[in-house]
Amino acid sequence: MGWRSKEKQAGQGLSRLLLAGVAASVIGLGGTAGSARAQQAQASSPVVLEHVRLFDGTGAAEQDDMAVLVQGSRIVSVGHTGKLAVPKGAKRIDLSGKTLIPGLISNHSHVGVVSGTSVGSQNFTAPVIKGALDQYERYGVTTVTALGLTKSPLFDDLRQAQHADGSAGADLFGVDQGIGVPGGMPPEGMVKVGKDQIFRPATVAEAQQAVQTMAREHTDLVKLWVDDFRNGVASQKPLPVMKPEIWQAVINEAHSQHLRVAVHIHDLDYGKRLVAAGADIIAHGVRDEPVDGTFIAALKDRGVWYIPTISLDEATYLFAEQPEILNDPVLKAGLSADLQKQFSDPAWRQKTASSPLAKASHAAVAMNQKNLLTLYKAGVKIGFGTDSGAAPVRIPGFAEHRELRLLVQAGLTPLQALTLATSQAAALLNLSDRGVIAPGKRADFVVLEADPADNIAAVDQIAAVWRGGVRAAGPLVPR
């Protein structure tokens, strides 16, 4: 369904990196650690992780005293400890008392938009993006989908480099540029990205040309912003909204190029209209009113994916209303000095907490959670994402941990929430090589000190992160 061959892309991308001279700078960011990971990924010696509680990502119940055999970047076999055939000379790692889960997968994030408290085109650099990908990995997010606001060819080259075995940081997929509205979403005064990071077509022909350009750049998806940016604040002046003929032209052209379309919406009305127009992915939850039977039926009949991104609105007020969270070592692991200073400022907290947007965001979270549970129970295909990296308060990695909590607060069990963030998120991306712990899959997984089935907060207790068969990071919080 339009998802490019990862192996073909990786080969083409790495060739471009060498020709452009970018590879040296990308690899150099990882230093000797990056080289060591590449060498370890190529090593043939098998590794067996044993005596571990296993959540395989399929939604099945956990299994105790399990063993996972890894060779190179892949899982070779999975079975009960003592019954699994282990090759002579394999390295054994005893994980007694710990839980193994698949690496988390984000279907909606952004890279190169934010650095500290700054937002803008100046942040779309290899060091900033690699820093974010490393941070995602430390939090157990091993695959990230950047939904637009990107710049070619840098994004394309970085994306292909991340696909290679042994690369440091989260694997990277996503949207080249994306398609917004002249004078509208995403708001130029807030996002401050360059004109080469987003298309804003005014005509059908320009819309078609934008999609064609993205297709030539081998974008994984096409992204549309369709929203007036009021965010539930009645007094907020609405921004211009994309005209139906533009969004229809984008969707039609994308489908002719065998590309799927993800759409930014806030309100149910636009959700219905975009699904009717052929959108493939609703990239944010409906937050203005309860979803109805018509919308549910349309999502199911057309096989449309739905990404709630509940933590997006929570982040608007969380750090202002709960200053004690600054003492959380899990937050500190991903908090820049600039953000620490901002969150510690009483004036900032007062202004943020008393704003109309904070009140509206509380309502949006509650509505989003209600709609998520309704859609989940109805059998709609649900993905996992947060919009992390699009604003300073949406902190890479930490936002994904918050999203899991909010999914559970909405009524899902911890293992149901984790299933969305692993196998379901992989299915949304049409990636059959990850998201579950099973033979033949990528060895992307997270070792937890505690059992998330008992309490989803166990995802904070990361002992180690493995990506592509290599121990990449951990613990998240030094002991």
PDB file of N, CA, C and O in Angstrom, residues 61-98:
ATOM      1  N   ALA A  61      -1.342 -13.192  26.463  1.00  0.00           N
ATOM      2  CA  ALA A  61      -0.904 -13.073  27.851  1.00  0.00           C
ATOM      3  C   ALA A  61       0.605 -13.229  27.951  1.00  0.00           C
ATOM      4  O   ALA A  61       1.245 -13.877  27.110  1.00  0.00           O
ATOM      5  N   GLU A  62       1.166 -12.621  28.973  1.00  0.00           N
ATOM      6  CA  GLU A  62       2.597 -12.775  29.215  1.00  0.00           C
ATOM      7  C   GLU A  62       2.928 -14.238  29.527  1.00  0.00           C
ATOM      8  O   GLU A  62       2.083 -14.988  30.016  1.00  0.00           O
ATOM      9  N   GLN A  63       4.171 -14.605  29.256  1.00  0.00           N
ATOM     10  CA  GLN A  63       4.665 -15.933  29.596  1.00  0.00           C
ATOM     11  C   GLN A  63       5.894 -15.807  30.479  1.00  0.00           C
ATOM     12  O   GLN A  63       6.764 -14.961  30.232  1.00  0.00           O
ATOM     13  N   ASP A  64       5.973 -16.647  31.491  1.00  0.00           N
ATOM     14  CA  ASP A  64       7.086 -16.599  32.437  1.00  0.00           C
ATOM     15  C   ASP A  64       8.208 -17.543  32.030  1.00  0.00           C
ATOM     16  O   ASP A  64       8.005 -18.533  31.304  1.00  0.00           O
ATOM     17  N   ASP A  65       9.399 -17.231  32.532  1.00  0.00           N
ATOM     18  CA  ASP A  65      10.594 -18.052  32.346  1.00  0.00           C
ATOM     19  C   ASP A  65      10.836 -18.384  30.875  1.00  0.00           C
ATOM     20  O   ASP A  65      11.027 -19.540  30.491  1.00  0.00           O
ATOM     21  N   MET A  66      10.846 -17.344  30.055  1.00  0.00           N
ATOM     22  CA  MET A  66      11.044 -17.506  28.617  1.00  0.00           C
ATOM     23  C   MET A  66      12.484 -17.184  28.210  1.00  0.00           C
ATOM     24  O   MET A  66      13.234 -16.549  28.964  1.00  0.00           O
ATOM     25  N   ALA A  67      12.831 -17.634  27.007  1.00  0.00           N
ATOM     26  CA  ALA A  67      14.157 -17.368  26.446  1.00  0.00           C
ATOM     27  C   ALA A  67      14.006 -16.887  25.007  1.00  0.00           C
ATOM     28  O   ALA A  67      13.129 -17.371  24.277  1.00  0.00           O
ATOM     29  N   VAL A  68      14.856 -15.935  24.625  1.00  0.00           N
ATOM     30  CA  VAL A  68      14.847 -15.386  23.269  1.00  0.00           C
ATOM     31  C   VAL A  68      16.255 -15.480  22.715  1.00  0.00           C
ATOM     32  O   VAL A  68      17.199 -14.930  23.294  1.00  0.00           O
ATOM     33  N   LEU A  69      16.397 -16.202  21.605  1.00  0.00           N
ATOM     34  CA  LEU A  69      17.699 -16.372  20.970  1.00  0.00           C
ATOM     35  C   LEU A  69      17.847 -15.371  19.829  1.00  0.00           C
ATOM     36  O   LEU A  69      16.989 -15.292  18.948  1.00  0.00           O
ATOM     37  N   VAL A  70      18.927 -14.596  19.874  1.00  0.00           N
ATOM     38  CA  VAL A  70      19.188 -13.546  18.887  1.00  0.00           C
ATOM     39  C   VAL A  70      20.508 -13.832  18.189  1.00  0.00           C
ATOM     40  O   VAL A  70      21.506 -14.208  18.829  1.00  0.00           O
ATOM     41  N   GLN A  71      20.530 -13.659  16.885  1.00  0.00           N
ATOM     42  CA  GLN A  71      21.777 -13.728  16.135  1.00  0.00           C
ATOM     43  C   GLN A  71      21.770 -12.606  15.107  1.00  0.00           C
ATOM     44  O   GLN A  71      20.824 -12.475  14.338  1.00  0.00           O
ATOM     45  N   GLY A  72      22.818 -11.798  15.115  1.00  0.00           N
ATOM     46  CA  GLY A  72      22.829 -10.622  14.259  1.00  0.00           C
ATOM     47  C   GLY A  72      21.732  -9.676  14.688  1.00  0.00           C
ATOM     48  O   GLY A  72      21.545  -9.412  15.871  1.00  0.00           O
ATOM     49  N   SER A  73      20.974  -9.190  13.726  1.00  0.00           N
ATOM     50  CA  SER A  73      19.917  -8.217  14.032  1.00  0.00           C
ATOM     51  C   SER A  73      18.546  -8.861  14.205  1.00  0.00           C
ATOM     52  O   SER A  73      17.567  -8.162  14.412  1.00  0.00           O
ATOM     53  N   ARG A  74      18.482 -10.203  14.164  1.00  0.00           N
ATOM     54  CA  ARG A  74      17.188 -10.883  14.149  1.00  0.00           C
ATOM     55  C   ARG A  74      17.002 -11.832  15.322  1.00  0.00           C
ATOM     56  O   ARG A  74      17.958 -12.339  15.908  1.00  0.00           O
ATOM     57  N   ILE A  75      15.746 -12.072  15.629  1.00  0.00           N
ATOM     58  CA  ILE A  75      15.373 -13.088  16.603  1.00  0.00           C
ATOM     59  C   ILE A  75      15.334 -14.424  15.879  1.00  0.00           C
ATOM     60  O   ILE A  75      14.665 -14.577  14.849  1.00  0.00           O
ATOM     61  N   VAL A  76      16.045 -15.401  16.409  1.00  0.00           N
ATOM     62  CA  VAL A  76      16.107 -16.725  15.785  1.00  0.00           C
ATOM     63  C   VAL A  76      14.994 -17.621  16.298  1.00  0.00           C
ATOM     64  O   VAL A  76      14.309 -18.303  15.530  1.00  0.00           O
ATOM     65  N   SER A  77      14.808 -17.634  17.617  1.00  0.00           N
ATOM     66  CA  SER A  77      13.783 -18.501  18.189  1.00  0.00           C
ATOM     67  C   SER A  77      13.358 -17.981  19.551  1.00  0.00           C
ATOM     68  O   SER A  77      14.074 -17.207  20.196  1.00  0.00           O
ATOM     69  N   VAL A  78      12.177 -18.420  19.963  1.00  0.00           N
ATOM     70  CA  VAL A  78      11.598 -18.017  21.253  1.00  0.00           C
ATOM     71  C   VAL A  78      10.997 -19.265  21.894  1.00  0.00           C
ATOM     72  O   VAL A  78      10.302 -20.034  21.221  1.00  0.00           O
ATOM     73  N   GLY A  79      11.278 -19.481  23.166  1.00  0.00           N
ATOM     74  CA  GLY A  79      10.724 -20.645  23.850  1.00  0.00           C
ATOM     75  C   GLY A  79      10.983 -20.573  25.335  1.00  0.00           C
ATOM     76  O   GLY A  79      11.539 -19.591  25.843  1.00  0.00           O
ATOM     77  N   HIS A  80      10.578 -21.610  26.026  1.00  0.00           N
ATOM     78  CA  HIS A  80      10.776 -21.639  27.474  1.00  0.00           C
ATOM     79  C   HIS A  80      12.241 -21.917  27.805  1.00  0.00           C
ATOM     80  O   HIS A  80      12.903 -22.711  27.129  1.00  0.00           O
ATOM     81  N   THR A  81      12.732 -21.237  28.812  1.00  0.00           N
ATOM     82  CA  THR A  81      14.106 -21.442  29.248  1.00  0.00           C
ATOM     83  C   THR A  81      14.329 -22.918  29.584  1.00  0.00           C
ATOM     84  O   THR A  81      13.518 -23.541  30.255  1.00  0.00           O
ATOM     85  N   GLY A  82      15.424 -23.462  29.098  1.00  0.00           N
ATOM     86  CA  GLY A  82      15.738 -24.865  29.325  1.00  0.00           C
ATOM     87  C   GLY A  82      15.211 -25.773  28.240  1.00  0.00           C
ATOM     88  O   GLY A  82      15.698 -26.897  28.072  1.00  0.00           O
ATOM     89  N   LYS A  83      14.207 -25.314  27.505  1.00  0.00           N
ATOM     90  CA  LYS A  83      13.646 -26.121  26.417  1.00  0.00           C
ATOM     91  C   LYS A  83      14.037 -25.577  25.041  1.00  0.00           C
ATOM     92  O   LYS A  83      13.870 -26.259  24.039  1.00  0.00           O
ATOM     93  N   LEU A  84      14.524 -24.334  25.028  1.00  0.00           N
ATOM     94  CA  LEU A  84      14.925 -23.712  23.773  1.00  0.00           C
ATOM     95  C   LEU A  84      16.311 -24.213  23.378  1.00  0.00           C
ATOM     96  O   LEU A  84      17.234 -24.228  24.202  1.00  0.00           O
ATOM     97  N   ALA A  85      16.468 -24.634  22.142  1.00  0.00           N
ATOM     98  CA  ALA A  85      17.771 -25.081  21.661  1.00  0.00           C
ATOM     99  C   ALA A  85      18.706 -23.884  21.550  1.00  0.00           C
ATOM    100  O   ALA A  85      18.412 -22.925  20.836  1.00  0.00           O
ATOM    101  N   VAL A  86      19.824 -23.944  22.268  1.00  0.00           N
ATOM    102  CA  VAL A  86      20.784 -22.844  22.302  1.00  0.00           C
ATOM    103  C   VAL A  86      22.104 -23.323  21.695  1.00  0.00           C
ATOM    104  O   VAL A  86      22.673 -24.323  22.142  1.00  0.00           O
ATOM    105  N   PRO A  87      22.596 -22.638  20.677  1.00  0.00           N
ATOM    106  CA  PRO A  87      23.859 -23.064  20.043  1.00  0.00           C
ATOM    107  C   PRO A  87      25.025 -23.021  21.024  1.00  0.00           C
ATOM    108  O   PRO A  87      25.063 -22.200  21.946  1.00  0.00           O
ATOM    109  N   LYS A  88      25.970 -23.919  20.814  1.00  0.00           N
ATOM    110  CA  LYS A  88      27.174 -23.938  21.627  1.00  0.00           C
ATOM    111  C   LYS A  88      27.920 -22.612  21.466  1.00  0.00           C
ATOM    112  O   LYS A  88      28.070 -22.103  20.361  1.00  0.00           O
ATOM    113  N   GLY A  89      28.354 -22.064  22.565  1.00  0.00           N
ATOM    114  CA  GLY A  89      29.108 -20.820  22.529  1.00  0.00           C
ATOM    115  C   GLY A  89      28.256 -19.571  22.598  1.00  0.00           C
ATOM    116  O   GLY A  89      28.798 -18.455  22.587  1.00  0.00           O
ATOM    117  N   ALA A  90      26.936 -19.726  22.664  1.00  0.00           N
ATOM    118  CA  ALA A  90      26.061 -18.554  22.737  1.00  0.00           C
ATOM    119  C   ALA A  90      26.270 -17.823  24.064  1.00  0.00           C
ATOM    120  O   ALA A  90      26.465 -18.450  25.109  1.00  0.00           O
ATOM    121  N   LYS A  91      26.210 -16.529  24.009  1.00  0.00           N
ATOM    122  CA  LYS A  91      26.296 -15.729  25.235  1.00  0.00           C
ATOM    123  C   LYS A  91      24.945 -15.762  25.936  1.00  0.00           C
ATOM    124  O   LYS A  91      23.910 -15.517  25.315  1.00  0.00           O
ATOM    125  N   ARG A  92      24.947 -16.076  27.213  1.00  0.00           N
ATOM    126  CA  ARG A  92      23.712 -16.173  27.982  1.00  0.00           C
ATOM    127  C   ARG A  92      23.565 -14.943  28.885  1.00  0.00           C
ATOM    128  O   ARG A  92      24.505 -14.558  29.574  1.00  0.00           O
ATOM    129  N   ILE A  93      22.381 -14.349  28.860  1.00  0.00           N
ATOM    130  CA  ILE A  93      22.079 -13.204  29.719  1.00  0.00           C
ATOM    131  C   ILE A  93      20.883 -13.561  30.576  1.00  0.00           C
ATOM    132  O   ILE A  93      19.781 -13.813  30.064  1.00  0.00           O
ATOM    133  N   ASP A  94      21.078 -13.610  31.874  1.00  0.00           N
ATOM    134  CA  ASP A  94      20.020 -13.980  32.818  1.00  0.00           C
ATOM    135  C   ASP A  94      19.189 -12.744  33.150  1.00  0.00           C
ATOM    136  O   ASP A  94      19.697 -11.772  33.709  1.00  0.00           O
ATOM    137  N   LEU A  95      17.905 -12.789  32.801  1.00  0.00           N
ATOM    138  CA  LEU A  95      17.002 -11.656  33.057  1.00  0.00           C
ATOM    139  C   LEU A  95      15.932 -12.031  34.087  1.00  0.00           C
ATOM    140  O   LEU A  95      14.788 -11.583  34.014  1.00  0.00           O
ATOM    141  N   SER A  96      16.309 -12.828  35.053  1.00  0.00           N
ATOM    142  CA  SER A  96      15.368 -13.235  36.100  1.00  0.00           C
ATOM    143  C   SER A  96      14.757 -12.009  36.779  1.00  0.00           C
ATOM    144  O   SER A  96      15.469 -11.060  37.125  1.00  0.00           O
ATOM    145  N   GLY A  97      13.430 -12.027  36.932  1.00  0.00           N
ATOM    146  CA  GLY A  97      12.727 -10.927  37.583  1.00  0.00           C
ATOM    147  C   GLY A  97      12.394  -9.770  36.673  1.00  0.00           C
ATOM    148  O   GLY A  97      11.713  -8.828  37.084  1.00  0.00           O
ATOM    149  N   LYS A  98      12.833  -9.840  35.436  1.00  0.00           N
ATOM    150  CA  LYS A  98      12.593  -8.744  34.496  1.00  0.00           C
ATOM    151  C   LYS A  98      11.567  -9.136  33.442  1.00  0.00           C
ATOM    152  O   LYS A  98      11.222 -10.313  33.293  1.00  0.00           O
TER     153      LYS A  98
END
